[in-house]
Short mmCIF file of C-alpha atoms in Angstrom, two decimals:
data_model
loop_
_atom_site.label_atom_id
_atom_site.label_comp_id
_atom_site.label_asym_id
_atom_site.label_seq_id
_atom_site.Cartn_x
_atom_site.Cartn_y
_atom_site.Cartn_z
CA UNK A 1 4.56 73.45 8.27
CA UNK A 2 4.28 74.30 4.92
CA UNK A 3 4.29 70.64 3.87
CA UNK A 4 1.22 70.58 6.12
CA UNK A 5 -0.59 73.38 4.88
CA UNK A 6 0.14 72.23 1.22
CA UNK A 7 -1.21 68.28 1.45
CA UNK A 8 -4.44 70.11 3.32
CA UNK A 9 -4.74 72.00 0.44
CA UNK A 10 -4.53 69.04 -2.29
CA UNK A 11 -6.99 67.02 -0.20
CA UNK A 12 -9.05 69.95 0.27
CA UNK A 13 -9.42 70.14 -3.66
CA UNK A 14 -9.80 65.76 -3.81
CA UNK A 15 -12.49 66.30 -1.67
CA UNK A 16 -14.43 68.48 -4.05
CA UNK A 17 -14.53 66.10 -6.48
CA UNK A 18 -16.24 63.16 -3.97
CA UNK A 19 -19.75 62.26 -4.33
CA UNK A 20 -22.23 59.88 -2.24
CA UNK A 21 -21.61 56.60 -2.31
CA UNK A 22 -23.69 52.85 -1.87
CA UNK A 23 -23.10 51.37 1.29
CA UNK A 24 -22.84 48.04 0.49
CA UNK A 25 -19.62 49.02 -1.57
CA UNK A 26 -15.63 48.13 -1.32
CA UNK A 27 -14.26 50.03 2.13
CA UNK A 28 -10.90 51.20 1.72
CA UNK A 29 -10.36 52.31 5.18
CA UNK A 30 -12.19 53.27 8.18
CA UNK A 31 -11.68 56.37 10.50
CA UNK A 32 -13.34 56.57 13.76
CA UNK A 33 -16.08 54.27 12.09
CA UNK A 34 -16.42 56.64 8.90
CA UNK A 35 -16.05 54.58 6.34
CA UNK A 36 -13.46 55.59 3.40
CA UNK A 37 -15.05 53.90 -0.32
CA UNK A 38 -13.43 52.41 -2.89
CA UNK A 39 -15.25 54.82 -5.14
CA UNK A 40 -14.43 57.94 -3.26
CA UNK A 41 -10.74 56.56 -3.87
CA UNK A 42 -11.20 56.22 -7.60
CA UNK A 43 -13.33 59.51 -7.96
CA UNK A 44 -9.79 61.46 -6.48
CA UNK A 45 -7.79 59.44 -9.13
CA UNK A 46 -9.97 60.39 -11.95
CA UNK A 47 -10.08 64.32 -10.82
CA UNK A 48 -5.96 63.99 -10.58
CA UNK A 49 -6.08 62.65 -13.87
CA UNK A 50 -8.78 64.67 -15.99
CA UNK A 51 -6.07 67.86 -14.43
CA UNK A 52 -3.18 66.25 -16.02
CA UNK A 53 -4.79 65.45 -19.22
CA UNK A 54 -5.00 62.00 -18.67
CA UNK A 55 -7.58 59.17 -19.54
CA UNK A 56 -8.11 56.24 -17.50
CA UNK A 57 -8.17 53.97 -20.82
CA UNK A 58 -4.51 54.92 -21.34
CA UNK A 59 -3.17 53.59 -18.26
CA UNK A 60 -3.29 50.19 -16.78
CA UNK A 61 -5.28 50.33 -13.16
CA UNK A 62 -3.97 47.45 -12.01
CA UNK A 63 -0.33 48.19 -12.85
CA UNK A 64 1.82 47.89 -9.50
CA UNK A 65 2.44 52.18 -10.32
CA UNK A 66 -1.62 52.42 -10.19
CA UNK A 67 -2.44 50.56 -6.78
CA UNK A 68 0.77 52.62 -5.52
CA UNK A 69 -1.18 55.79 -6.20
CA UNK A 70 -4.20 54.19 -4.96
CA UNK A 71 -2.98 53.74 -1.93
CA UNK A 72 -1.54 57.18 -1.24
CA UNK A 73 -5.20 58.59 -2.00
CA UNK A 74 -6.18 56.26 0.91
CA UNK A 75 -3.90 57.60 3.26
CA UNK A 76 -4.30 60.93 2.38
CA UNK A 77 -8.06 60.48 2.64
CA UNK A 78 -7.33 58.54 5.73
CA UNK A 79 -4.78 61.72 6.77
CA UNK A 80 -7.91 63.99 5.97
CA UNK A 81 -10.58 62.75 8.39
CA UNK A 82 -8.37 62.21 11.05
CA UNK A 83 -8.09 65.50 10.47
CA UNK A 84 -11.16 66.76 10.29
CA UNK A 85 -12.18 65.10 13.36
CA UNK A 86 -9.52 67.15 15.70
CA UNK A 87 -10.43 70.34 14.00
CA UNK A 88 -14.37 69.85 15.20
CA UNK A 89 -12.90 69.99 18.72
CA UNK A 90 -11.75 72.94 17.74
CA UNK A 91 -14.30 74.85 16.17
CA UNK A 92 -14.44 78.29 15.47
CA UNK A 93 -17.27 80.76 16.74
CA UNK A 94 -17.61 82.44 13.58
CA UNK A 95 -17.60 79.23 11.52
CA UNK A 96 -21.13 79.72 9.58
CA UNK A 97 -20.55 83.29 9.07
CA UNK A 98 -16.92 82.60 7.66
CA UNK A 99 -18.57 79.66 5.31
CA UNK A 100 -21.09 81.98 3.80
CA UNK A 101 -18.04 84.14 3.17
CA UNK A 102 -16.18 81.50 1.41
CA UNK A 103 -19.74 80.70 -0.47
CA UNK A 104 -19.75 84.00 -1.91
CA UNK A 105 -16.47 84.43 -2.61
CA UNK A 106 -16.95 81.16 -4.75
CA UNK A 107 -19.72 82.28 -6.27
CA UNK A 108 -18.30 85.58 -7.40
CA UNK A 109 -15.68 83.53 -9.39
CA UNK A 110 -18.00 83.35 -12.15
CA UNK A 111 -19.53 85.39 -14.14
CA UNK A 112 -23.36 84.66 -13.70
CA UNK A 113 -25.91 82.11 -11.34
CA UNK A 114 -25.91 80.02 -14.93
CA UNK A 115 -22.08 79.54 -14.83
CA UNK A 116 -21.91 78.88 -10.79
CA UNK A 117 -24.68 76.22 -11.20
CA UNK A 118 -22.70 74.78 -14.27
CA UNK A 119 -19.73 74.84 -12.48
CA UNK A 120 -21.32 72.98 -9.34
CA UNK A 121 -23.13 70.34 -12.05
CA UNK A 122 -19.81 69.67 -13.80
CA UNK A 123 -18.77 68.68 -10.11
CA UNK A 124 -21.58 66.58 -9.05
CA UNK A 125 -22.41 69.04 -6.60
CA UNK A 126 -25.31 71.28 -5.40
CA UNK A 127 -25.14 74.36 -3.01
CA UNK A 128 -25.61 72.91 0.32
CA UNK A 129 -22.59 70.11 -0.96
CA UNK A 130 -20.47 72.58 -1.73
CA UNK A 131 -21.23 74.87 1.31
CA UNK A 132 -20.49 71.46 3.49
CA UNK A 133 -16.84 71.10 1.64
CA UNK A 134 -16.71 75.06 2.66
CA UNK A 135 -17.18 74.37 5.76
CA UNK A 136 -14.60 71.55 6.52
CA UNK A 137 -12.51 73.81 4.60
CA UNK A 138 -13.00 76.62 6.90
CA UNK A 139 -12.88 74.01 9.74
CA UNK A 140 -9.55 72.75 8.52
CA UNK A 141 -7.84 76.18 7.89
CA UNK A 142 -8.66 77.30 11.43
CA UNK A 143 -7.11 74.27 12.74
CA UNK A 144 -3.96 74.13 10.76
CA UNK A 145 -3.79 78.25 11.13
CA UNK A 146 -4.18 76.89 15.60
CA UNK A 147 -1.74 74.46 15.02
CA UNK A 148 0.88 77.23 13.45
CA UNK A 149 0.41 79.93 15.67
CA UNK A 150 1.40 77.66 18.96
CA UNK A 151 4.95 76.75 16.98
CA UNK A 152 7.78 79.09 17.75
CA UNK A 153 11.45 78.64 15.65
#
């Protein structure tokens, strides 16, 4: 369960780092007729590898390693919306209240508006973006916190 909780949490943090993307762009997969991008794929790789100090023109990406980790961001991606689409049926009663939580407990990270907004630039993100991610966040908690409570040991 913890394995479960933890990969929710690494996709969780992918996800902040995904942006829109053209539709007449590479699919990588398709869920339930959402389509998964090439870019969105790449975007995760870069954000894995600006935290580990790494630059894109150091590696190959097209090395058999590269298209390896590729296509574990696709699955997990993948693993994420078939995710979020059981924890819709699932939806809590309190979800915008518990998102505007989350929003300012975000927001009280920093130490000013100027630092939040910088913060949210720096991601390619705005306010209502991020308070979407917040919400499948919260969405995704709940159902993985459902999910836990129904096993016994």
């Amino acid at each position: 369960m913890k394995f479960l909780r933890l990969s929710v949490i690494v996709m969780i943090i992918a996800a902040f780092t995904v942006t829109a993307f053209a539709k007449d762009e590479k699919v990588a997969a398709v869920v339930e007729g959402k389509k998964i991008y090439m870019s969105e794929v790449n975007n995760v790789l870069q954000s894995v590898m600006a935290r580990q100090g790494m630059k894109s023109s150091q590696l190959d990406m097209n090395s058999p390693k590269m298209q390896q980790v590729k296509k574990s961001i696709v699955e997990n991606l993948v693993n994420r919306e078939l995710l979020m689409l059981a924890s819709k049926k699932n939806k809590p009663e309190d979800l915008e209240k518990k998102v505007e939580e989350e929003y300012k407990r975000v927001k009280s990270r920093f130490k000013n508006d100027k630092d939040f907004e910088n913060a949210l630039e720096k991601n390619q993100m705005d306010s209502a973006q991020l308070k979407e991610q917040l919400r499948k966040n919260v969405l995704l908690d709940s159902y993985v916190k459902n999910i836990e409570s129904g096993i016994k040991i």
